[in-house]
Short mmCIF file of C-alpha atoms in Angstrom, two decimals:
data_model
loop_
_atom_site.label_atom_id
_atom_site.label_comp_id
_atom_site.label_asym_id
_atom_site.label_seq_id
_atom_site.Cartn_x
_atom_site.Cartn_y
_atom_site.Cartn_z
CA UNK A 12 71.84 -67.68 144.80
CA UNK A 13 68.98 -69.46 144.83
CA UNK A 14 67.90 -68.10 141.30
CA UNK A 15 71.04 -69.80 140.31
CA UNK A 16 70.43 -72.73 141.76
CA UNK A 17 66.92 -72.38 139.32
CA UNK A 18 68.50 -72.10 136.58
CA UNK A 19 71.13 -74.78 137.38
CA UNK A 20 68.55 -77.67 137.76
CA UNK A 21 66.33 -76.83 134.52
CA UNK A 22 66.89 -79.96 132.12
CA UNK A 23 67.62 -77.63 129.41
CA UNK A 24 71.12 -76.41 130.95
CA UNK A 25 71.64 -80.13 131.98
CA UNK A 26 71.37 -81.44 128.75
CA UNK A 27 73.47 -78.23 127.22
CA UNK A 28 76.03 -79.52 129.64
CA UNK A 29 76.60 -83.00 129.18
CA UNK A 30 76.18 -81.85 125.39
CA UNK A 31 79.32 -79.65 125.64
CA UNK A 32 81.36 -82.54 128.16
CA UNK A 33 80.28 -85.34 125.09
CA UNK A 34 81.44 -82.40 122.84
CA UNK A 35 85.01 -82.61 124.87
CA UNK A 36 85.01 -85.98 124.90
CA UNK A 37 84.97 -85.97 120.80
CA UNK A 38 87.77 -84.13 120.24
CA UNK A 39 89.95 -86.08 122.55
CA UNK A 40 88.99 -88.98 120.42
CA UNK A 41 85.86 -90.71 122.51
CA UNK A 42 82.87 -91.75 121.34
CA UNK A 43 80.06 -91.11 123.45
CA UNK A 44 76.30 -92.83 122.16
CA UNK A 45 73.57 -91.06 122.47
CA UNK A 46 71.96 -93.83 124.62
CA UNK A 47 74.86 -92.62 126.98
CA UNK A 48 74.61 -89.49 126.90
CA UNK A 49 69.99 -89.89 127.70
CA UNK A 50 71.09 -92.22 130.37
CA UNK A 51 73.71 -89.85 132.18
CA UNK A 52 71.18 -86.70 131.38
CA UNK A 53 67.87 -89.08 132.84
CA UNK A 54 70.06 -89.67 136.10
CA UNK A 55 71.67 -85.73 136.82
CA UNK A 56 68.28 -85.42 136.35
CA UNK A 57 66.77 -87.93 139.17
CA UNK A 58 69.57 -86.80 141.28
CA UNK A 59 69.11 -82.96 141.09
CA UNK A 60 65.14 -82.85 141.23
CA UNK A 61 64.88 -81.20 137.39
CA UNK A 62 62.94 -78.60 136.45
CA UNK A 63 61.25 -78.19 132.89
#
């Protein structure tokens, strides 16, 4: 568990997710910016202690 936890809080797999939900978000017809998208990825980040 906690190895998953690991791998849950690198930055990579945070920014690979809130890739693939801005990814969603395009095909329902939103446009996300990319100033977004660093600002929601710089906060998860802040929130969930990320690891490099």
């Amino acid at each position: 568990m906690n190895k998953l936890l690991t791998i849950l809080k690198s930055r990579k797999v945070i920014n690979a997710i809130i890739t693939l939900i801005t990814a969603i978000a395009l095909s329902y017809g939103y446009n996300v910016s990319p100033e977004f998208k660093a600002a929601v990825a710089s906060v998860t980040c802040e929130i969930v202690e990320c690891t490099e």
